[in-house]
Every structure is written in structure tokens, then in C-alpha cells.
XYZ file of C-alpha atoms in Angstrom:
690
model
C 153.944 -57.524 -166.729
C 153.125 -54.441 -168.794
C 154.552 -51.073 -167.913
C 151.122 -49.760 -166.856
C 150.425 -52.817 -164.705
C 153.877 -52.534 -163.159
C 153.184 -48.933 -162.205
C 149.911 -49.979 -160.579
C 151.658 -52.781 -158.735
C 154.314 -50.337 -157.608
C 151.714 -47.814 -156.473
C 149.671 -50.383 -154.548
C 152.667 -51.802 -152.692
C 154.070 -48.366 -151.914
C 150.821 -47.497 -150.165
C 149.884 -50.749 -148.485
C 153.352 -51.968 -147.487
C 155.093 -48.680 -146.694
C 152.562 -46.546 -144.799
C 155.292 -44.858 -142.752
C 157.726 -43.850 -145.467
C 157.057 -40.193 -144.767
C 158.481 -40.690 -141.298
C 161.524 -42.555 -142.580
C 162.184 -40.302 -145.577
C 160.783 -36.841 -144.901
C 160.750 -35.303 -148.346
C 157.367 -33.672 -149.004
C 158.719 -31.161 -151.527
C 157.213 -32.889 -154.597
C 153.824 -31.909 -153.138
C 154.710 -28.261 -152.540
C 153.376 -25.739 -155.041
C 153.674 -22.044 -154.371
C 154.820 -22.661 -150.811
C 151.705 -24.707 -149.940
C 151.836 -28.445 -149.300
C 148.739 -30.185 -150.670
C 147.668 -33.721 -149.799
C 147.058 -35.801 -152.958
C 144.342 -37.852 -151.206
C 142.105 -35.119 -149.841
C 141.772 -31.354 -149.671
C 144.174 -30.853 -146.764
C 146.796 -28.183 -147.301
C 149.323 -26.430 -145.090
C 152.192 -24.001 -145.370
C 153.986 -25.796 -142.540
C 156.045 -28.790 -143.650
C 155.862 -30.460 -140.241
C 152.045 -30.377 -140.199
C 151.909 -31.765 -143.697
C 154.258 -34.631 -142.895
C 152.253 -35.525 -139.796
C 149.050 -35.466 -141.814
C 150.457 -37.716 -144.527
C 151.845 -40.157 -141.986
C 148.452 -40.460 -140.333
C 146.773 -40.575 -143.713
C 148.832 -43.526 -144.931
C 148.547 -45.424 -141.670
C 144.856 -45.774 -142.461
C 145.534 -47.315 -145.864
C 144.670 -50.998 -146.160
C 144.454 -53.322 -149.104
C 140.991 -54.684 -149.910
C 140.606 -56.731 -153.062
C 142.183 -54.222 -155.380
C 140.800 -51.190 -153.573
C 142.254 -48.448 -151.430
C 140.083 -47.759 -148.388
C 140.233 -44.231 -146.980
C 139.294 -43.446 -143.388
C 140.420 -39.856 -143.161
C 137.208 -38.900 -141.342
C 138.251 -35.424 -140.395
C 139.027 -34.477 -143.955
C 136.302 -36.170 -145.995
C 133.599 -36.586 -143.329
C 132.561 -40.079 -144.192
C 133.025 -43.200 -142.118
C 134.642 -45.407 -144.761
C 134.795 -45.519 -148.514
C 136.861 -47.154 -151.250
C 138.840 -45.880 -154.204
C 139.337 -48.170 -157.194
C 143.072 -48.541 -157.787
C 142.473 -48.775 -161.516
C 140.125 -45.922 -162.437
C 139.891 -43.873 -159.229
C 136.116 -44.386 -158.902
C 134.735 -43.898 -155.385
C 132.569 -46.642 -153.835
C 130.701 -45.872 -150.645
C 129.759 -49.430 -149.674
C 132.030 -52.424 -149.302
C 129.416 -54.703 -150.850
C 129.647 -52.778 -154.118
C 133.376 -53.258 -154.555
C 133.282 -56.580 -156.392
C 130.475 -55.366 -158.624
C 132.478 -52.332 -159.668
C 135.628 -54.395 -160.124
C 133.831 -56.645 -162.595
C 132.585 -53.616 -164.554
C 135.713 -51.477 -164.457
C 136.928 -51.092 -168.050
C 140.543 -50.499 -167.039
C 140.617 -53.483 -164.702
C 139.227 -55.939 -167.225
C 142.105 -55.143 -169.580
C 144.954 -55.745 -167.129
C 146.054 -58.049 -164.338
C 145.391 -57.442 -160.661
C 148.515 -56.076 -158.901
C 150.367 -58.789 -157.101
C 150.424 -58.331 -153.324
C 153.417 -60.654 -153.031
C 155.810 -58.664 -155.217
C 158.861 -57.156 -153.645
C 158.434 -53.790 -151.969
C 159.272 -50.619 -153.788
C 162.087 -48.678 -152.145
C 160.754 -45.730 -150.209
C 161.486 -42.164 -151.058
C 165.184 -41.333 -150.879
C 166.975 -38.126 -150.233
C 167.864 -37.672 -153.897
C 165.185 -35.040 -154.322
C 167.239 -32.139 -152.986
C 167.819 -30.916 -156.488
C 164.148 -31.192 -157.192
C 163.419 -29.047 -154.198
C 165.777 -26.328 -155.401
C 164.332 -26.393 -158.904
C 160.756 -26.030 -157.632
C 161.724 -23.130 -155.408
C 163.496 -21.486 -158.313
C 160.308 -21.737 -160.354
C 161.897 -23.876 -163.065
C 160.058 -26.834 -164.587
C 159.971 -29.738 -162.183
C 161.655 -32.983 -163.211
C 159.863 -36.282 -163.540
C 158.768 -37.414 -160.119
C 160.287 -40.407 -158.463
C 158.361 -43.677 -158.554
C 157.153 -43.193 -155.008
C 156.045 -39.677 -155.775
C 154.246 -40.955 -158.867
C 152.421 -43.529 -156.760
C 151.062 -40.890 -154.408
C 150.190 -38.372 -157.079
C 148.376 -41.119 -158.967
C 145.879 -41.587 -156.159
C 142.314 -40.371 -156.780
C 142.435 -36.583 -156.603
C 139.775 -36.118 -153.937
C 137.632 -37.920 -151.380
C 133.810 -37.701 -151.283
C 132.195 -34.867 -149.358
C 135.516 -33.240 -148.563
C 135.269 -29.585 -147.603
C 136.428 -27.260 -150.372
C 139.378 -24.919 -149.819
C 138.604 -21.825 -147.810
C 138.551 -19.602 -150.871
C 136.062 -21.880 -152.664
C 133.562 -22.422 -149.839
C 130.078 -21.115 -150.674
C 129.205 -17.682 -149.400
C 125.955 -15.764 -149.129
C 125.102 -12.114 -148.953
C 122.818 -10.792 -146.238
C 119.898 -9.057 -147.889
C 119.614 -6.593 -144.992
C 123.153 -5.212 -144.746
C 124.940 -6.702 -147.775
C 127.587 -8.446 -145.683
C 129.199 -11.479 -147.357
C 129.735 -14.443 -145.039
C 129.818 -18.227 -144.883
C 126.449 -19.827 -145.508
C 126.537 -21.762 -142.256
C 127.001 -18.479 -140.347
C 124.019 -16.738 -141.934
C 121.472 -17.923 -139.364
C 123.524 -16.634 -136.423
C 124.177 -13.329 -138.199
C 120.486 -12.762 -138.928
C 119.430 -13.640 -135.413
C 122.018 -11.395 -133.750
C 122.136 -8.418 -136.087
C 118.669 -8.277 -137.628
C 116.474 -10.412 -135.317
C 115.349 -12.322 -138.379
C 113.393 -15.527 -137.941
C 114.275 -17.692 -140.898
C 117.432 -18.210 -142.881
C 116.086 -18.872 -146.370
C 117.045 -15.388 -147.541
C 118.176 -14.184 -150.934
C 121.782 -15.235 -151.455
C 124.529 -14.571 -153.902
C 124.416 -18.198 -154.977
C 121.558 -20.437 -155.954
C 121.866 -22.523 -152.824
C 119.122 -22.335 -150.212
C 119.736 -22.914 -146.546
C 118.490 -26.322 -145.500
C 116.365 -25.795 -142.408
C 116.735 -28.155 -139.472
C 113.832 -27.774 -137.052
C 113.899 -28.559 -133.340
C 111.197 -29.245 -130.802
C 110.246 -26.439 -128.437
C 109.936 -27.865 -124.937
C 109.976 -25.976 -121.674
C 110.950 -22.715 -123.334
C 113.993 -24.221 -125.080
C 114.742 -25.709 -128.466
C 115.553 -29.380 -128.087
C 117.125 -31.489 -130.832
C 115.710 -34.876 -131.771
C 117.749 -37.901 -132.798
C 115.420 -38.893 -135.645
C 114.150 -36.681 -138.434
C 111.700 -36.572 -141.329
C 112.360 -34.889 -144.671
C 109.841 -32.194 -145.528
C 109.402 -31.257 -149.188
C 108.704 -28.039 -151.008
C 105.522 -29.040 -152.906
C 106.199 -26.572 -155.705
C 109.547 -28.170 -156.627
C 109.411 -31.683 -155.171
C 112.752 -31.080 -153.428
C 113.587 -31.538 -149.743
C 113.026 -28.246 -147.986
C 113.809 -28.941 -144.343
C 114.379 -31.614 -141.744
C 111.614 -32.081 -139.166
C 112.074 -33.905 -135.841
C 110.514 -37.359 -135.795
C 109.544 -37.166 -132.142
C 108.424 -40.142 -130.107
C 107.548 -41.086 -126.576
C 110.557 -39.435 -124.916
C 109.958 -36.056 -126.521
C 106.212 -36.100 -125.858
C 106.734 -37.126 -122.241
C 109.211 -34.281 -121.753
C 106.791 -31.776 -123.287
C 103.871 -32.966 -121.161
C 106.032 -32.804 -118.043
C 107.064 -29.223 -118.880
C 103.448 -28.213 -119.524
C 102.295 -29.843 -116.300
C 104.958 -28.023 -114.313
C 104.001 -24.656 -115.841
C 100.250 -25.096 -115.332
C 99.896 -23.921 -111.674
C 101.553 -20.550 -112.286
C 99.920 -19.889 -115.652
C 96.410 -20.857 -114.539
C 96.693 -18.590 -111.478
C 97.315 -15.519 -113.644
C 94.429 -13.201 -114.359
C 92.759 -13.206 -117.796
C 94.181 -9.719 -118.342
C 97.724 -10.928 -117.773
C 97.283 -13.856 -120.149
C 95.669 -11.588 -122.754
C 98.642 -9.259 -122.620
C 100.992 -12.114 -123.572
C 98.750 -13.230 -126.437
C 98.500 -9.718 -127.839
C 102.271 -9.342 -127.718
C 102.715 -12.620 -129.603
C 100.194 -11.440 -132.207
C 102.121 -8.192 -132.649
C 105.398 -10.039 -133.198
C 103.900 -12.358 -135.824
C 102.352 -9.386 -137.589
C 105.686 -7.564 -137.563
C 107.203 -10.538 -139.406
C 104.162 -11.207 -141.590
C 106.041 -11.273 -144.877
C 108.571 -13.859 -143.708
C 105.840 -16.025 -142.206
C 103.889 -15.820 -145.466
C 106.913 -16.804 -147.556
C 107.621 -19.759 -145.290
C 103.977 -20.891 -145.308
C 103.832 -20.715 -149.086
C 107.073 -22.659 -149.517
C 106.168 -25.236 -146.885
C 102.573 -25.917 -147.948
C 102.598 -25.125 -151.679
C 99.887 -22.454 -151.541
C 100.266 -19.152 -153.311
C 102.197 -16.415 -151.573
C 99.232 -14.087 -152.056
C 96.908 -16.479 -150.192
C 99.370 -16.849 -147.319
C 99.781 -13.066 -147.080
C 96.090 -12.236 -147.172
C 94.515 -15.231 -145.421
C 96.792 -17.556 -143.428
C 99.051 -15.195 -141.503
C 96.569 -12.320 -140.919
C 94.044 -14.840 -139.587
C 96.713 -16.354 -137.313
C 97.341 -12.900 -135.846
C 93.603 -12.324 -135.471
C 93.159 -15.636 -133.637
C 95.437 -14.504 -130.814
C 93.854 -11.059 -130.605
C 90.317 -12.386 -130.750
C 90.715 -14.878 -127.906
C 92.802 -12.407 -125.897
C 89.777 -10.124 -126.023
C 86.955 -12.657 -125.712
C 88.387 -14.262 -122.565
C 87.816 -10.939 -120.790
C 84.099 -10.884 -121.494
C 82.718 -14.283 -120.536
C 80.100 -14.362 -117.795
C 78.963 -17.068 -115.407
C 75.457 -18.263 -114.609
C 73.686 -17.787 -111.295
C 70.228 -18.542 -109.848
C 68.506 -17.725 -106.597
C 66.345 -20.134 -104.570
C 64.791 -17.731 -102.094
C 62.413 -20.301 -100.690
C 65.423 -22.439 -99.776
C 67.646 -19.546 -98.814
C 70.235 -20.554 -101.417
C 72.284 -18.876 -104.117
C 73.677 -20.975 -106.943
C 76.404 -19.826 -109.315
C 78.925 -21.355 -111.724
C 82.659 -20.892 -112.105
C 84.921 -22.094 -114.872
C 88.483 -23.312 -114.378
C 91.205 -24.378 -116.851
C 91.482 -28.134 -117.319
C 95.259 -28.679 -117.413
C 97.510 -29.823 -120.257
C 95.774 -29.625 -123.631
C 96.886 -31.842 -126.509
C 96.473 -30.023 -129.821
C 96.921 -31.587 -133.260
C 96.582 -29.405 -136.357
C 96.525 -30.287 -140.092
C 98.687 -29.319 -143.065
C 96.239 -27.345 -145.216
C 96.152 -24.128 -143.127
C 99.151 -24.754 -140.855
C 99.589 -21.668 -138.664
C 95.973 -20.536 -139.173
C 94.529 -23.677 -137.542
C 97.349 -24.185 -135.030
C 96.777 -20.739 -133.522
C 93.009 -21.357 -133.670
C 93.654 -24.048 -131.046
C 96.562 -22.586 -129.059
C 94.981 -19.162 -128.514
C 91.775 -20.244 -126.710
C 93.590 -22.956 -124.766
C 96.201 -20.676 -123.193
C 93.770 -17.751 -122.884
C 91.609 -19.947 -120.681
C 94.613 -20.752 -118.466
C 95.668 -24.130 -119.842
C 99.155 -25.123 -120.918
C 99.543 -26.934 -124.221
C 101.506 -29.559 -126.090
C 100.849 -29.008 -129.781
C 101.804 -31.202 -132.723
C 101.607 -29.574 -136.157
C 101.585 -31.723 -139.266
C 105.022 -33.118 -140.063
C 104.545 -31.871 -143.640
C 104.042 -28.208 -142.657
C 105.973 -27.409 -139.485
C 108.104 -24.396 -140.352
C 105.795 -21.539 -139.329
C 105.089 -23.239 -135.988
C 108.852 -23.417 -135.417
C 109.188 -19.762 -136.393
C 106.477 -18.812 -133.916
C 108.416 -20.604 -131.173
C 111.303 -18.209 -131.786
C 109.020 -15.371 -130.672
C 107.767 -16.967 -127.460
C 110.408 -15.593 -125.138
C 110.155 -12.063 -126.500
C 106.365 -12.215 -126.191
C 106.679 -13.162 -122.529
C 105.318 -16.708 -122.805
C 106.581 -18.518 -119.681
C 108.573 -21.715 -120.251
C 106.345 -24.758 -120.534
C 103.110 -22.887 -121.313
C 103.357 -23.582 -125.062
C 105.307 -26.657 -126.150
C 105.602 -27.698 -129.798
C 106.535 -31.294 -130.598
C 107.073 -32.113 -134.267
C 106.614 -35.558 -135.738
C 104.279 -38.037 -137.367
C 100.823 -39.026 -136.206
C 101.576 -42.709 -135.510
C 104.523 -41.782 -133.244
C 104.176 -38.351 -131.685
C 100.433 -37.939 -132.182
C 99.490 -41.342 -130.862
C 101.668 -40.872 -127.784
C 100.156 -37.456 -127.112
C 96.493 -38.465 -127.292
C 97.148 -41.566 -125.182
C 99.097 -39.749 -122.458
C 97.367 -40.026 -119.063
C 98.368 -36.460 -118.087
C 96.637 -34.890 -121.108
C 92.945 -34.608 -120.120
C 91.662 -32.995 -123.317
C 92.498 -33.252 -127.022
C 91.568 -30.919 -129.868
C 92.117 -32.377 -133.337
C 91.540 -31.206 -136.904
C 92.085 -33.754 -139.643
C 90.673 -36.876 -141.236
C 87.783 -38.959 -139.970
C 89.914 -42.120 -139.943
C 92.482 -40.515 -137.632
C 89.698 -39.206 -135.386
C 88.444 -42.746 -134.909
C 91.898 -43.788 -133.697
C 92.036 -40.793 -131.344
C 88.660 -41.726 -129.882
C 89.847 -45.273 -129.218
C 93.098 -44.132 -127.560
C 91.312 -41.531 -125.428
C 88.424 -43.719 -124.288
C 90.231 -45.390 -121.323
C 90.865 -41.935 -119.811
C 87.446 -40.369 -120.620
C 89.147 -37.354 -122.191
C 87.355 -34.310 -123.515
C 87.505 -34.371 -127.318
C 86.964 -31.724 -129.956
C 87.136 -33.255 -133.437
C 86.862 -31.094 -136.554
C 86.936 -33.495 -139.478
C 86.396 -33.705 -143.209
C 83.586 -32.536 -145.425
C 81.903 -33.243 -148.752
C 80.148 -29.923 -148.961
C 77.267 -29.232 -151.391
C 76.293 -26.020 -153.117
C 72.585 -25.828 -154.061
C 71.975 -23.307 -156.846
C 68.360 -22.413 -157.673
C 67.112 -20.788 -160.853
C 66.492 -17.408 -159.230
C 70.123 -17.034 -158.060
C 72.318 -14.131 -159.162
C 74.201 -16.172 -161.752
C 77.219 -13.904 -162.183
C 77.872 -13.618 -158.465
C 77.110 -17.306 -157.991
C 79.618 -18.465 -160.632
C 82.417 -16.251 -159.352
C 81.911 -17.285 -155.724
C 81.436 -20.992 -156.520
C 84.733 -21.080 -158.435
C 86.416 -19.597 -155.374
C 84.598 -21.926 -152.963
C 85.573 -24.945 -155.071
C 89.240 -24.255 -155.833
C 90.678 -21.888 -153.196
C 93.926 -23.077 -151.645
C 94.053 -25.849 -154.287
C 90.727 -27.148 -152.929
C 92.558 -28.073 -149.726
C 90.071 -26.468 -147.338
C 87.615 -28.616 -145.425
C 84.852 -26.096 -146.268
C 85.370 -26.157 -150.054
C 82.336 -27.074 -152.134
C 83.039 -30.282 -154.022
C 79.446 -31.091 -155.110
C 77.482 -28.448 -157.049
C 73.779 -29.086 -157.718
C 72.166 -26.693 -160.223
C 68.483 -26.362 -161.043
C 67.979 -27.891 -164.476
C 66.525 -24.781 -166.151
C 69.808 -22.872 -165.730
C 72.150 -25.871 -165.737
C 73.575 -25.445 -169.313
C 74.136 -21.720 -168.821
C 75.739 -22.179 -165.415
C 78.000 -25.007 -166.610
C 79.300 -22.992 -169.560
C 80.137 -19.981 -167.378
C 81.537 -22.126 -164.587
C 83.901 -24.093 -166.861
C 85.102 -20.882 -168.505
C 85.802 -19.330 -165.094
C 87.555 -22.487 -163.891
C 89.894 -22.366 -166.899
C 90.839 -18.810 -165.917
C 91.633 -19.949 -162.371
C 95.383 -20.089 -162.909
C 97.504 -22.834 -161.387
C 101.158 -21.881 -161.316
C 104.234 -20.954 -159.311
C 103.224 -19.963 -155.770
C 105.360 -16.826 -155.949
C 103.650 -15.653 -159.143
C 101.179 -12.845 -158.259
C 98.964 -14.043 -161.102
C 98.557 -17.563 -159.717
C 95.274 -18.458 -158.024
C 96.442 -21.928 -157.004
C 99.816 -23.356 -156.104
C 100.866 -26.978 -155.629
C 99.185 -29.808 -153.748
C 100.816 -30.832 -150.488
C 102.631 -34.004 -151.595
C 103.247 -36.402 -154.428
C 101.074 -39.022 -152.721
C 98.194 -36.599 -152.384
C 98.546 -35.541 -156.009
C 98.272 -39.172 -157.098
C 95.233 -39.644 -154.863
C 93.417 -36.680 -156.424
C 94.340 -37.831 -159.910
C 93.017 -41.306 -159.120
C 89.574 -39.847 -158.375
C 89.532 -38.096 -161.740
C 90.585 -41.320 -163.439
C 87.851 -43.210 -161.575
C 85.214 -40.712 -162.679
C 86.386 -40.977 -166.286
C 86.264 -44.772 -166.129
C 82.676 -44.575 -164.866
C 81.604 -42.483 -167.851
C 81.979 -38.974 -166.462
C 82.996 -36.014 -168.612
C 86.066 -33.970 -167.720
C 85.388 -30.449 -169.000
C 88.655 -28.850 -167.938
C 91.698 -29.470 -165.802
C 93.349 -32.866 -165.279
C 94.028 -34.617 -168.580
C 92.434 -31.798 -170.604
C 94.337 -28.578 -170.029
C 98.117 -28.435 -170.121
C 99.932 -26.669 -167.312
C 102.606 -24.153 -168.247
C 105.102 -24.111 -165.372
C 108.549 -22.534 -164.931
C 111.441 -24.980 -165.226
C 112.239 -24.890 -161.500
C 108.696 -26.076 -160.736
C 108.639 -28.934 -163.237
C 108.871 -31.474 -160.405
C 106.134 -29.835 -158.334
C 102.780 -31.347 -157.406
C 100.451 -29.201 -159.509
C 96.915 -29.986 -160.674
C 94.689 -27.525 -162.575
C 91.104 -26.770 -161.571
C 89.025 -29.727 -162.771
C 85.271 -29.832 -163.479
C 83.379 -33.132 -163.828
C 79.835 -33.899 -164.934
C 77.917 -37.137 -165.298
C 79.074 -38.566 -161.963
C 76.530 -40.754 -160.172
C 75.645 -39.886 -156.576
C 76.673 -43.392 -155.513
C 80.187 -43.015 -156.972
C 83.155 -42.742 -154.613
C 83.944 -39.480 -156.379
C 80.677 -38.088 -154.978
C 80.846 -39.797 -151.601
C 84.463 -39.413 -150.432
C 86.455 -36.304 -149.607
C 88.905 -35.619 -152.439
C 90.500 -32.546 -150.854
C 91.768 -31.160 -154.125
C 90.736 -28.832 -156.993
C 88.081 -31.215 -158.315
C 84.335 -30.460 -158.341
C 81.323 -32.394 -159.640
C 78.366 -30.520 -161.201
C 74.913 -32.132 -161.491
C 71.392 -30.892 -162.360
C 68.291 -31.227 -160.140
C 64.578 -30.607 -160.706
C 62.942 -29.871 -157.350
C 63.826 -28.425 -153.979
C 63.123 -31.765 -152.319
C 65.545 -33.516 -154.649
C 68.261 -30.896 -154.032
C 68.028 -31.225 -150.249
C 67.946 -35.032 -150.387
C 70.993 -35.245 -152.642
C 72.837 -32.628 -150.623
C 72.354 -34.747 -147.490
C 73.185 -38.039 -149.216
C 76.749 -38.329 -147.824
C 78.186 -39.309 -144.456
C 79.669 -35.841 -143.936
C 77.943 -32.726 -142.677
C 80.380 -29.857 -142.296
C 79.306 -26.989 -144.573
C 76.877 -26.073 -147.360
C 75.999 -23.142 -149.623
C 72.525 -22.159 -150.830
C 72.006 -19.748 -153.731
C 68.565 -18.141 -154.141
C 66.847 -14.739 -154.002
C 63.786 -16.292 -152.344
C 64.172 -15.465 -148.627
C 61.647 -18.109 -147.598
C 63.455 -20.794 -149.583
C 66.843 -19.744 -148.170
C 65.661 -20.205 -144.579
C 63.755 -23.385 -145.399
C 66.581 -25.142 -147.217
C 69.242 -23.983 -144.754
C 67.219 -25.457 -141.915
C 66.924 -28.850 -143.645
C 70.532 -29.213 -144.774
C 72.529 -31.492 -142.465
C 75.576 -29.299 -141.975
C 77.133 -27.449 -139.077
C 77.538 -24.256 -141.111
C 75.366 -23.019 -143.994
C 76.110 -19.953 -146.109
C 73.470 -18.378 -148.330
C 74.509 -16.284 -151.326
C 78.104 -16.131 -150.007
C 80.945 -18.330 -148.777
C 83.509 -18.371 -145.965
C 82.256 -15.326 -144.097
C 82.956 -16.057 -140.429
C 82.039 -14.498 -137.101
C 84.483 -16.124 -134.691
C 82.077 -15.615 -131.800
C 79.691 -18.201 -133.254
C 80.087 -22.005 -133.235
C 82.031 -23.828 -135.923
C 81.921 -27.612 -136.380
C 80.254 -30.437 -138.232
C 77.558 -33.078 -138.026
C 77.703 -36.815 -138.695
C 81.228 -37.905 -139.732
C 82.419 -34.307 -139.888
C 83.179 -34.195 -136.196
C 82.024 -33.637 -132.638
C 82.049 -30.471 -130.588
C 82.189 -26.862 -131.676
C 84.880 -24.178 -131.832
C 84.426 -20.426 -131.523
C 84.461 -17.690 -128.892
C 82.085 -19.146 -126.323
C 82.332 -22.782 -127.413
C 86.136 -22.893 -127.300
C 86.087 -21.283 -123.862
C 83.672 -23.956 -122.634
C 85.773 -26.754 -124.126
C 89.023 -25.581 -122.563
C 87.472 -25.087 -119.111
C 85.590 -27.205 -116.587
C 82.376 -25.771 -115.145
C 81.606 -26.045 -111.463
C 78.308 -25.227 -109.745
C 78.520 -23.759 -106.230
C 75.518 -23.603 -103.912
C 75.627 -21.201 -100.959
C 73.057 -21.552 -98.172
C 72.362 -18.308 -96.365
């Protein structure tokens, strides 16, 4: 046997056949450097010899021989259930099934024989190391270690996932007070000292805190056993862990909401409005942090989140806190019968609310605010892809005075948490914003209970541009209406019909403006668009562009034409530039289906009749835009367009008092001041005979 093989054989047998030699021969001095005893198998260290000897004894008791491998089970030190170290090269294998594969590929192993397990044991450590101990303490060069010492020092130097020494553990610096502390303690420090909501603050290292969200049920944060990874769309990296809630979590939330309903519904509208206004104030006070979280979570630009998403979320609470104070009831007199009739409205109960990922807090508060203002309690499920700002809002509930159980947030996927929520017998009404396919499933699940449904669904919105339109204003607004928020707004115009006499001029200006619509890092103030929500959605949008190209369409700018210049940290993000297509047939899927991305089709038309017919030639009917200086034409065309909301010579100007919703496959029901109040209440007619 070669010298090297003999050493390996000696090392293997010293570990596997003498696990207690530290008890029999207590001489740990070869492992003492500078007065600190360091374990050769993991990061454990101690200044106390007794503690070190106990550790090593326990360490070696766990050692077993497995086909040429040393298995380590020092859970407390390396935090993994079981792993293997190759006795030849020190490589770490995390699965037993991979051992033989590695053994066959190990370069060192293939050049030498496997250590014999039947060889005679190596004598344990003896007491002949006293001189060694004195030399080490004197600071003189240490002599060659004994064979047993060599066998231990030859073990792999570290175990996977072991905690680093105290002095090497990562630290962060609080951006508020400059205090340096352990990264895992940052969240507690911010919450106690600065009342800060989120822990992804600027740090002294490049590490970001990995958020772990929890459900908010009955006024408390409740952990969930299962979780879903949520990604930062601008980098493609995991950003946080979201609870993957199921039946147990939903049932607990519904039970908490049901228990809170009697007290909350008995409060006056003024008392409920006071709570909503306080919550709005708290969100506004933390607007910048909410905006940063929304941008990181959804991929949109920070500027859009600061100026649109979060301010509108604040306004939603304030608007419904005010409007609930001003609703009136109906009454009639029947003098010939001696009767007085009047109506009263009462809250329904537990409202199930499901919001989408494109405008996360904006649309979640658009549902929560009217529901609780009317006296209902709610169980809300945000999208599992954009849950952070909803979780942040939950942290403000107690300070705002929201009673436990009034607002419950359950995170998770649609097939698990969402399906359980809409099918729950104690949830009498459901408000949903999302895809038409999901709405069909909700309708089926709700039908056995005859639930009230409000469904705000997708759109394939047209813009009709006539020759007498203000071309400069029209181009600028149509670029914004087509590409804002990466085109991920249900009201974005994805089909643009232009009167033929101005079609070439409009197309030239529109393509030039689209090229200036910058797609880049969300934090860049110069970016107009950020990243799409997910890799899957990016591929879906790209597939529509590829389909159009295969059908003979022309891609004037954007996907496949213009190159994106992105910072290195965003190279893995889900970015797509503003894309303009022409030559797409009305029957194409590109014209008929909702793309929900920065892709728009431009086509010419000849007559008003043709424009209206082509504008209505889809199964959706959510929004539309008409551009013309002719007042008569504006009213005429707007009246004939099959859409729940029509803008003329503008886009996305909203009065929240008025109804919002779609026709055809774009949904059922309406949302707004009066309409939301009617949906979240039941009307009762009372007749009094006098």
C-alpha cells in the first residue's frame, strides 16, 4: 500500500473505529492556536478545553463509515440534516444517492485503492504530546503532528452552511441612526427604534434582507407551513417568501372576520371613517417605503409607484371614508293607502376580496375601503406575486385602530387560497379583479351559494383617431395609454385605429415617440417602463410578437428591433421595450386576445362606421378612447362603442363617484362611490302603515 493510501486508511480507521479516543486520551492541544481550541470538522471554537473535548467526543460519535465517505450529523453546527464528505478529496455531497456517482468521478479516488475497513486499528492519541503543548504555548514552531492528529486535521476544513465565526458574520448599518448590528437583528431594531415597516434598507454590505411574509388573521401575524418564492422582476432573483395558504388559513381568517362582524357593523359610519382616515394617514407617512417596495415587488418604475400607486391607495381610503357619510335612502308616500315606504341598507357580512398583481395596493385598497366603510369585515387575498405592500399595510392596522378580525389578509395562490375563499359558505359576496378565465371558475364555485359577485376583468381596448384630432396631443397621450406601467393596466389601449388620411403621419410620430419611451431599471428616474411581472409573462408577450411576425406583420420598434441597454444587475430581469405592430389582421389572436404588455397594433380605417365596427369586434368591452374635435362625432361614437368607460381626447381621468366596470367578457357589476356602496350592502324596503 502506498504511503498516501496508508495515511487515508489510517485516517478512516481512526475516525470510524475510535470515535471516543478524546475521552480516553484527552489531549486537544494540537488543535489549540492562540488559546482557542478549533474543531477541524466545523466552525466550533472555544477557549475552554473541557467544552472542546465534549464537543469533539460528540462530534466523533456521529461519524459512520459509508462506502468511502464520512457522514457528518453535527446539526447544531452546520445546520443540515445529513451530508457526506469524500475521504479522498474532501468534496461535500448533500444526498446519499450522489455518493457513488461522485466516487466514480473523483480523480484522487480513481488513482488509489479504497481504504481497507478490516485493517488493524491505529493506536489512539497518547500522552506523548506534553512537549508539544509546551512548545505551542511558548510560541515556537510546532512539531509534526502525531498520526492521529494528522487524521483529524486532514478532515474537510468545514461543513456546508456552517455559521461563520462571530467576527466574520455579516453586519448591516441602520440608515437612520448609523448603528452597526447583525443583519438578522435589523428588523427588530427598525421596528422598535424607528417604527420602520420594511427591512430592505441600505446596508454596509451588498446583501439584502430576505423578506418572509406572514398571514394577518384576527389582528395577528400568523406563520404558514408552506411558502412560495416571489421574485424581483427587475433582477429575476428571489425577493421574498410568501405564505402558500390553504384551507386551514382561509377558514381561520373567515372565522375571525365573522366574529368581528357584529361589533364592526354596529359602529356608526363616522366611527368607521375615522379608522379609514387614520390608516390613510399612516400609509401616506410611509409613502416612500411603500413605493420602493411596490416597485421592487412588481417591477414598475419607482416614479410610477410614487406618483400613481401609493397616492391612489391613500386616496381610496379617504374617498370611501367620506362618501359613506353622504349616501341617502329612498322613500315614497302612499297617502291613499296611509303608508310610508322607505329603504335601509345594511352590511352583508364577510367579503371575499381578490386583487391582481398589476396595481397591487392600488386595487387592493379599492376593494377593502368600500367594504369596511359599509360595515363589512373582509378576507382579502392579494396576488402571490405582489404581496409585500399588503403585508406592510397590515403592520399599520393596530396603530390605525382597526379592530382584530375586521381586515384579514391571507396570502397564497389562486387554486389553493383563492378557490377556498370563493367557495366558503360563510363568505356571501366576492369582489374579484383579474382574468376572464379565473372569473369563470369563481362563478362556478359561487353558484351553489348564490353569492353576490363583482367581476372586473380584462380588456382589449381600442383608440379611434379621426383626421380632425389634435395630432400632437393625440400621439403623446396614446403612447402613454399604450405603454404605461409596461402595458400592464387593464385600461391600456392595445388596438389603435387611425383614419387613413393621417395614418402615415400618425404612425411616423407614434413610432418615434415609442422609441423614446425608455425601458430600464425601475429605480432610474429616466425610465418610463420597468420590468414585466414574471419570466412566464415575458415569454407570453414575446410569443404574441412572434405570432404577429409569422403572420406577416411589421414590427416597427421594440421586441426584436431595438436593443435594450440595461445595468449589469438587471441583466436577468424581465424587460421588454415598447413595441409597435402594423399589418395585423383583425381576426388574428394578436388583435383578439389580451396581451397585457407593451405591445400595440396600429391599423388604418376609412369611415366612422368601419371604425366603430372594428372597435367592437372583440369579446371584451372595458374601455375605449375617441379622438376628434367634432363634438357631435364624439358623442355619437362614444354612445355606439361597446365599453363600460369611454374617454374622448384624454385617457385615465377618473371621478371615483361614477361607475367603473366593463361589458361583455370584461366583467359584471360596477365599482365606484355609489355602486360600491350598493354592492357591499343589502337593501331592505320597509312599509309603515299609519
